[in-house]
Tab-separated table of C-alpha atoms in Angstrom:
chain	number	residue	atom	x	y	z
A	24	MET	CA	2.416	12.924	28.599
A	25	ALA	CA	3.592	14.785	25.474
A	26	PRO	CA	0.480	15.423	23.202
A	27	VAL	CA	2.127	15.314	20.054
A	28	SER	CA	4.440	12.638	18.259
A	29	LEU	CA	7.379	14.085	16.521
A	30	GLU	CA	9.850	12.839	13.977
A	31	PHE	CA	13.222	11.766	15.199
A	32	ASP	CA	15.580	14.696	13.335
A	33	GLY	CA	18.210	14.630	16.186
A	34	SER	CA	17.592	18.426	16.440
A	35	SER	CA	16.838	18.254	20.237
A	36	SER	CA	18.778	16.249	22.742
A	37	GLU	CA	15.499	15.605	25.043
A	38	PHE	CA	14.074	13.496	22.053
A	39	LYS	CA	17.064	11.361	22.149
A	40	ARG	CA	16.737	10.205	25.925
A	41	VAL	CA	15.079	6.945	26.433
A	42	CYS	CA	14.659	4.280	29.162
A	43	VAL	CA	15.264	0.732	29.076
A	44	MET	CA	13.726	-1.513	31.504
A	45	ASP	CA	14.836	-4.252	32.423
A	46	ALA	CA	18.322	-3.403	31.196
A	47	GLY	CA	20.109	-6.266	33.142
A	48	GLY	CA	19.060	-9.124	31.011
A	49	CYS	CA	20.459	-10.450	27.602
A	50	PHE	CA	17.978	-8.749	25.398
A	51	GLY	CA	17.923	-5.420	27.658
A	52	SER	CA	21.639	-5.026	27.579
A	53	ALA	CA	21.807	-5.675	23.850
A	54	LEU	CA	19.049	-3.081	23.253
A	55	VAL	CA	21.024	-0.311	25.287
A	56	HIS	CA	24.364	-1.007	23.346
A	57	ARG	CA	22.483	-0.626	20.059
A	58	LEU	CA	20.583	2.437	21.230
A	59	LEU	CA	23.977	4.041	22.435
A	60	GLN	CA	25.501	3.279	18.909
A	61	ARG	CA	22.459	5.098	17.317
A	62	GLY	CA	23.070	8.252	19.363
A	63	TYR	CA	20.695	7.980	22.106
A	64	PHE	CA	21.223	8.865	25.825
A	65	VAL	CA	19.996	5.858	27.700
A	66	HIS	CA	18.504	5.406	31.259
A	67	ALA	CA	19.333	1.626	31.782
A	68	ALA	CA	17.087	0.668	34.617
A	69	ILE	CA	18.067	-2.707	36.211
A	70	ASN	CA	15.784	-4.823	38.271
A	71	PRO	CA	16.905	-5.952	41.688
A	72	HIS	CA	17.901	-9.421	40.444
A	73	GLY	CA	19.824	-7.897	37.380
A	74	SER	CA	23.429	-7.305	36.957
A	75	PHE	CA	25.361	-4.000	36.373
A	76	SER	CA	28.236	-5.733	34.826
A	77	MET	CA	26.124	-6.839	31.961
A	78	ILE	CA	25.604	-3.105	31.009
A	79	GLY	CA	28.902	-1.494	31.740
A	80	ASP	CA	29.583	2.033	32.465
A	81	GLY	CA	31.827	3.334	29.744
A	82	SER	CA	29.484	5.657	28.062
A	83	LYS	CA	28.933	9.299	28.960
A	84	ASN	CA	25.423	8.842	27.298
A	85	LEU	CA	24.498	6.083	29.929
A	86	ARG	CA	22.933	6.378	33.397
A	87	VAL	CA	22.157	3.308	35.207
A	88	PHE	CA	19.096	3.065	37.595
A	89	HIS	CA	18.305	0.425	39.897
A	90	THR	CA	14.510	-0.052	39.679
A	91	ASP	CA	11.993	-2.413	40.863
A	92	PRO	CA	8.993	-2.708	38.700
A	93	LEU	CA	6.758	-3.236	41.718
A	94	ASP	CA	8.112	0.047	43.278
A	95	TYR	CA	6.304	2.860	41.432
A	96	HIS	CA	8.516	5.512	42.700
A	97	SER	CA	11.744	3.898	41.326
A	98	ILE	CA	10.121	3.727	37.984
A	99	VAL	CA	9.356	7.476	37.903
A	100	GLU	CA	12.821	8.162	38.929
A	101	ALA	CA	14.207	6.153	36.077
A	102	LEU	CA	11.816	7.767	33.527
A	103	THR	CA	12.536	11.377	34.553
A	104	GLY	CA	13.510	13.333	31.272
A	105	CYS	CA	13.091	10.647	28.949
A	106	TYR	CA	10.983	10.625	25.777
A	107	GLY	CA	10.519	7.021	25.316
A	108	LEU	CA	10.580	3.792	27.311
A	109	PHE	CA	11.351	0.184	26.138
A	110	TYR	CA	9.887	-2.141	28.660
A	111	SER	CA	10.264	-5.761	29.158
A	112	PHE	CA	9.874	-7.924	32.282
A	113	GLU	CA	12.419	-10.466	33.431
A	114	PRO	CA	11.141	-12.737	36.205
A	115	PRO	CA	13.546	-13.356	39.170
A	116	SER	CA	15.295	-16.797	38.440
A	117	ASP	CA	14.917	-17.824	41.936
A	118	LEU	CA	11.109	-17.920	41.897
A	119	PRO	CA	8.865	-20.608	40.345
A	120	PHE	CA	7.159	-19.515	37.162
A	121	ASP	CA	3.491	-20.260	38.156
A	122	VAL	CA	0.254	-18.383	38.555
A	123	SER	CA	1.940	-16.045	41.220
A	124	MET	CA	4.371	-14.903	38.463
A	125	ALA	CA	1.400	-13.860	36.229
A	126	GLU	CA	0.165	-11.688	39.269
A	127	MET	CA	3.628	-10.156	39.670
A	128	GLU	CA	3.901	-9.250	35.904
A	129	VAL	CA	0.499	-7.798	35.772
A	130	ARG	CA	1.381	-5.462	38.893
A	131	ALA	CA	4.565	-4.536	37.246
A	132	ALA	CA	2.917	-3.636	33.783
A	133	HIS	CA	0.324	-1.574	35.668
A	134	ASN	CA	2.908	0.447	37.631
A	135	VAL	CA	4.998	0.936	34.635
A	136	LEU	CA	2.199	2.342	32.297
A	137	GLU	CA	0.775	4.443	35.190
A	138	ALA	CA	4.186	5.873	35.729
A	139	CYS	CA	4.588	6.630	32.043
A	140	ALA	CA	1.123	8.462	32.210
A	141	GLN	CA	2.467	10.649	34.824
A	142	THR	CA	5.617	11.446	33.241
A	143	ASP	CA	5.066	14.457	31.142
A	144	THR	CA	8.064	13.912	28.651
A	145	ILE	CA	7.068	10.216	27.796
A	146	ASP	CA	5.794	10.203	24.082
A	147	LYS	CA	5.988	6.545	23.248
A	148	VAL	CA	6.342	3.077	25.014
A	149	VAL	CA	7.414	-0.065	23.468
A	150	PHE	CA	6.030	-2.929	25.427
A	151	THR	CA	7.740	-6.269	24.963
A	152	SER	CA	5.313	-9.138	25.198
A	153	SER	CA	5.309	-12.545	23.723
A	154	ALA	CA	3.945	-14.621	20.790
A	155	THR	CA	2.578	-16.864	23.648
A	156	ALA	CA	0.147	-13.964	24.270
A	157	SER	CA	-1.445	-14.797	20.775
A	158	ILE	CA	-1.192	-18.549	20.122
A	159	TRP	CA	-3.019	-20.538	22.644
A	160	ARG	CA	-6.679	-21.198	21.704
A	161	ASP	CA	-9.075	-23.797	22.901
A	162	PRO	CA	-9.243	-26.247	19.944
A	163	THR	CA	-12.909	-27.130	20.901
A	164	ASP	CA	-13.884	-23.438	20.315
A	165	SER	CA	-14.701	-23.191	16.551
A	166	THR	CA	-14.496	-19.407	16.709
A	167	GLY	CA	-11.374	-18.505	14.557
A	168	SER	CA	-9.698	-21.899	15.436
A	169	SER	CA	-8.966	-22.679	11.780
A	170	SER	CA	-7.428	-19.113	10.842
A	171	ASP	CA	-3.760	-18.406	11.149
A	172	VAL	CA	-2.473	-16.454	14.040
A	173	ASP	CA	-1.553	-12.810	13.692
A	174	GLU	CA	-1.734	-9.797	15.792
A	175	ARG	CA	-5.455	-9.672	16.282
A	176	ASN	CA	-5.450	-13.007	18.208
A	177	TRP	CA	-5.019	-13.199	22.023
A	178	SER	CA	-4.443	-16.480	23.976
A	179	ASP	CA	-7.301	-17.819	25.865
A	180	VAL	CA	-6.821	-17.033	29.475
A	181	ASN	CA	-8.935	-19.799	30.728
A	182	PHE	CA	-7.214	-22.368	28.612
A	183	CYS	CA	-3.816	-21.223	29.755
A	184	LYS	CA	-4.944	-21.727	33.165
A	185	LYS	CA	-6.493	-25.003	32.638
A	186	PHE	CA	-3.121	-26.407	31.082
A	187	LYS	CA	-0.781	-24.358	33.449
A	188	LEU	CA	0.471	-22.501	30.537
A	189	TRP	CA	1.960	-19.742	33.069
A	190	HIS	CA	4.225	-18.090	30.453
A	191	ALA	CA	1.309	-17.459	28.057
A	192	LEU	CA	-0.955	-16.464	30.938
A	193	SER	CA	1.568	-13.943	32.343
A	194	LYS	CA	2.366	-12.368	29.161
A	195	THR	CA	-1.393	-12.349	27.951
A	196	LEU	CA	-2.635	-10.636	31.214
A	197	ALA	CA	0.310	-8.214	31.515
A	198	GLU	CA	-0.083	-7.083	27.990
A	199	LYS	CA	-3.860	-6.861	28.335
A	200	THR	CA	-3.321	-4.660	31.524
A	201	ALA	CA	-0.764	-2.510	29.762
A	202	TRP	CA	-3.079	-1.771	26.771
A	203	ALA	CA	-6.075	-1.103	28.969
A	204	LEU	CA	-4.155	1.510	30.915
A	205	ALA	CA	-2.339	3.014	27.951
A	206	MET	CA	-5.729	3.532	26.170
A	207	ASP	CA	-7.341	4.890	29.310
A	208	ARG	CA	-4.369	7.301	30.111
A	209	GLY	CA	-3.585	8.299	26.523
A	210	VAL	CA	-0.213	6.754	26.482
A	211	SER	CA	1.177	5.808	23.001
A	212	MET	CA	2.361	2.315	23.115
A	213	VAL	CA	3.070	-0.402	20.631
A	214	SER	CA	3.883	-4.104	21.550
A	215	ILE	CA	6.434	-6.507	20.350
A	216	ASN	CA	5.115	-9.984	20.581
A	217	ALA	CA	8.371	-11.982	20.384
A	218	GLY	CA	9.083	-15.710	19.686
A	219	LEU	CA	11.403	-17.750	21.714
A	220	LEU	CA	14.606	-15.771	22.028
A	221	LEU	CA	17.529	-17.775	21.057
A	222	SER	CA	19.849	-16.247	23.660
A	223	PRO	CA	23.201	-17.864	25.051
A	224	ASP	CA	21.642	-18.511	28.361
A	225	LEU	CA	18.523	-20.276	26.849
A	226	THR	CA	17.801	-23.724	28.597
A	227	ILE	CA	15.182	-26.416	28.365
A	228	THR	CA	13.608	-25.074	31.704
A	229	HIS	CA	12.570	-21.761	29.838
A	230	PRO	CA	8.783	-21.320	30.625
A	231	TYR	CA	8.100	-20.411	26.961
A	232	LEU	CA	8.764	-24.171	26.218
A	233	ILE	CA	5.835	-25.338	28.147
A	234	GLY	CA	3.668	-26.770	25.567
A	235	ALA	CA	6.403	-27.103	22.826
A	236	ALA	CA	5.093	-30.148	21.337
A	237	GLU	CA	1.620	-28.633	20.788
A	238	MET	CA	3.211	-25.505	19.280
A	239	TYR	CA	5.178	-27.400	16.970
A	240	GLU	CA	2.128	-29.530	15.752
A	241	ASP	CA	0.012	-26.481	15.426
A	242	GLY	CA	2.706	-24.719	13.155
A	243	VAL	CA	3.045	-21.896	15.715
A	244	PHE	CA	6.382	-22.587	17.251
A	245	VAL	CA	8.478	-19.491	16.467
A	246	THR	CA	11.966	-18.158	17.440
A	247	VAL	CA	13.803	-15.003	17.148
A	248	ASP	CA	17.444	-14.088	17.287
A	249	LEU	CA	18.785	-11.308	19.540
A	250	LYS	CA	19.867	-8.866	16.637
A	251	PHE	CA	16.431	-9.051	15.026
A	252	LEU	CA	14.620	-8.595	18.281
A	253	VAL	CA	16.732	-5.374	19.093
A	254	ASP	CA	16.155	-4.064	15.555
A	255	SER	CA	12.506	-4.692	15.722
A	256	HIS	CA	12.290	-2.698	18.904
A	257	ILE	CA	14.096	0.232	17.484
A	258	CYS	CA	12.250	0.144	14.389
A	259	VAL	CA	8.735	0.391	15.872
A	260	PHE	CA	10.028	3.109	18.275
A	261	GLU	CA	11.394	5.315	15.615
A	262	ASP	CA	8.771	4.755	12.844
A	263	VAL	CA	5.836	7.110	13.563
A	264	SER	CA	3.437	4.840	11.560
A	265	ALA	CA	3.861	1.928	13.988
A	266	TYR	CA	0.656	1.076	15.953
A	267	GLY	CA	-0.844	-1.697	17.824
A	268	ARG	CA	0.811	-5.133	18.255
A	269	TYR	CA	3.533	-6.768	16.224
A	270	LEU	CA	4.420	-10.555	16.084
A	271	CYS	CA	8.099	-10.706	16.137
A	272	PHE	CA	10.200	-13.858	14.817
A	273	ASN	CA	12.528	-14.923	12.177
A	274	GLY	CA	12.504	-18.573	12.702
A	275	VAL	CA	9.980	-21.243	12.602
A	276	VAL	CA	10.188	-24.700	14.143
A	277	ASN	CA	8.019	-26.775	11.861
A	278	CYS	CA	10.159	-29.746	10.803
A	279	ASN	CA	12.380	-32.526	12.337
A	280	GLU	CA	15.416	-30.858	11.322
A	281	ASP	CA	14.565	-27.454	13.023
A	282	ALA	CA	13.466	-29.409	16.114
A	283	VAL	CA	16.738	-31.267	16.277
A	284	LYS	CA	18.638	-28.036	15.961
A	285	LEU	CA	16.749	-26.267	18.580
A	286	ALA	CA	17.218	-29.513	20.811
A	287	GLN	CA	21.012	-29.212	20.386
A	288	ILE	CA	20.981	-25.606	21.574
A	289	LEU	CA	18.967	-26.620	24.735
A	290	LEU	CA	21.458	-29.531	25.503
A	291	PRO	CA	22.863	-29.315	28.987
A	292	PRO	CA	26.777	-28.661	28.996
A	293	ASN	CA	27.327	-32.132	30.371
A	294	VAL	CA	25.315	-33.737	27.390
A	295	SER	CA	27.261	-34.331	24.291
A	296	SER	CA	24.683	-35.711	21.960
A	297	LEU	CA	20.863	-36.214	21.546
A	298	PRO	CA	19.299	-39.438	21.959
A	299	PRO	CA	18.436	-41.422	18.816
A	300	SER	CA	14.681	-41.084	19.373
A	301	ILE	CA	14.973	-37.389	18.762
A	302	THR	CA	17.548	-37.368	15.920
A	303	VAL	CA	15.688	-39.875	13.943
A	304	GLY	CA	12.169	-39.158	12.823
A	305	GLU	CA	9.817	-38.411	10.071
A	306	SER	CA	10.752	-35.315	7.804
A	307	ARG	CA	7.355	-33.973	7.179
A	308	MET	CA	6.882	-30.215	7.139
A	309	VAL	CA	4.216	-28.821	9.632
A	310	PRO	CA	2.434	-25.993	7.754
A	311	GLN	CA	3.168	-22.620	9.333
A	312	ARG	CA	0.099	-21.048	10.757
A	313	ILE	CA	1.370	-17.901	12.231
A	314	SER	CA	2.205	-14.595	10.421
A	315	ASN	CA	4.704	-11.724	10.942
A	316	LYS	CA	3.846	-9.794	7.746
A	317	LYS	CA	2.889	-6.627	9.640
A	318	LEU	CA	6.425	-6.225	11.147
A	319	ASN	CA	8.271	-7.344	8.138
A	320	LYS	CA	6.420	-4.820	5.990
A	321	LEU	CA	7.323	-2.051	8.690
A	322	MET	CA	10.936	-3.099	8.578
A	323	VAL	CA	11.467	-3.209	4.976
A	324	ASP	CA	13.428	0.213	4.860
A	325	PHE	CA	14.950	0.008	8.555
A	326	ASP	CA	18.756	0.203	8.561
A	327	SER	CA	20.000	-1.263	11.782
A	328	GLU	CA	23.458	0.172	11.024
A	329	ASP	CA	22.187	3.829	10.360
A	330	ALA	CA	22.782	6.128	13.404
A	331	ILE	CA	20.014	8.543	12.641
A	332	LEU	CA	20.597	10.775	15.485
A	333	SER	CA	23.272	13.335	15.812
A	334	SER	CA	25.448	13.546	18.980
């Protein structure tokens, strides 16, 4: 691993080469396109269940790798020559999201961070996690239960197992694995703990939505749009002052109107309207109990349209 963090001044092409893994999903492909626009040379690593067509091959600054996060050697190949890694785990759609998914995601995180530690050119990793890795706490545990959620909070693993909150369990265990390995191997890493991504392919079966009613009542049901999520990742990568974890969201579902809007997004194509029981309800506002101040402060001066790197 490179021992010194450097400013991005565009003077050397090697500092412009980054890897995006998994680049085949909605978020990954959007991140690849934005990085290309900013002058980066991108290694787009697509998982076995990903789609090459989502990336395209029209840029001279793009190389596509077919990478399995459970195959260490394929990860090393995609990372070769890269200065940074943007890592996110996209689970196979044909597998059930249960405790076995948590085991798979932990193995993947371990492989990826170990590969980064063994790749001399890697200087920084941006690890995509989830807000669900921070928000789930046992209400019977008085330790910190009354305080607002921020980056210092971790979801209670035993609580997640007890109530089968598999998405939260997977993200919590995988992120903890990544942090433990990063600190042990001296890998510079920051994590983005994202809210529910409001992507075009979002459906009501998304595992993030397990426990949605409880998240709503607790004031911690947060969402993020694609552009903000992409910009956040690039910001924490380019800003040398970025450190630790960052809760990432720009929407909070904490009133009936917000809940109805989200429900309409989640409607199956063959359903034209919501049932009256959902559209008619009390108009109270649930107090927001989760903070993204740390990220907002970092992004104050970030210009998402500024191509800071020269070709």
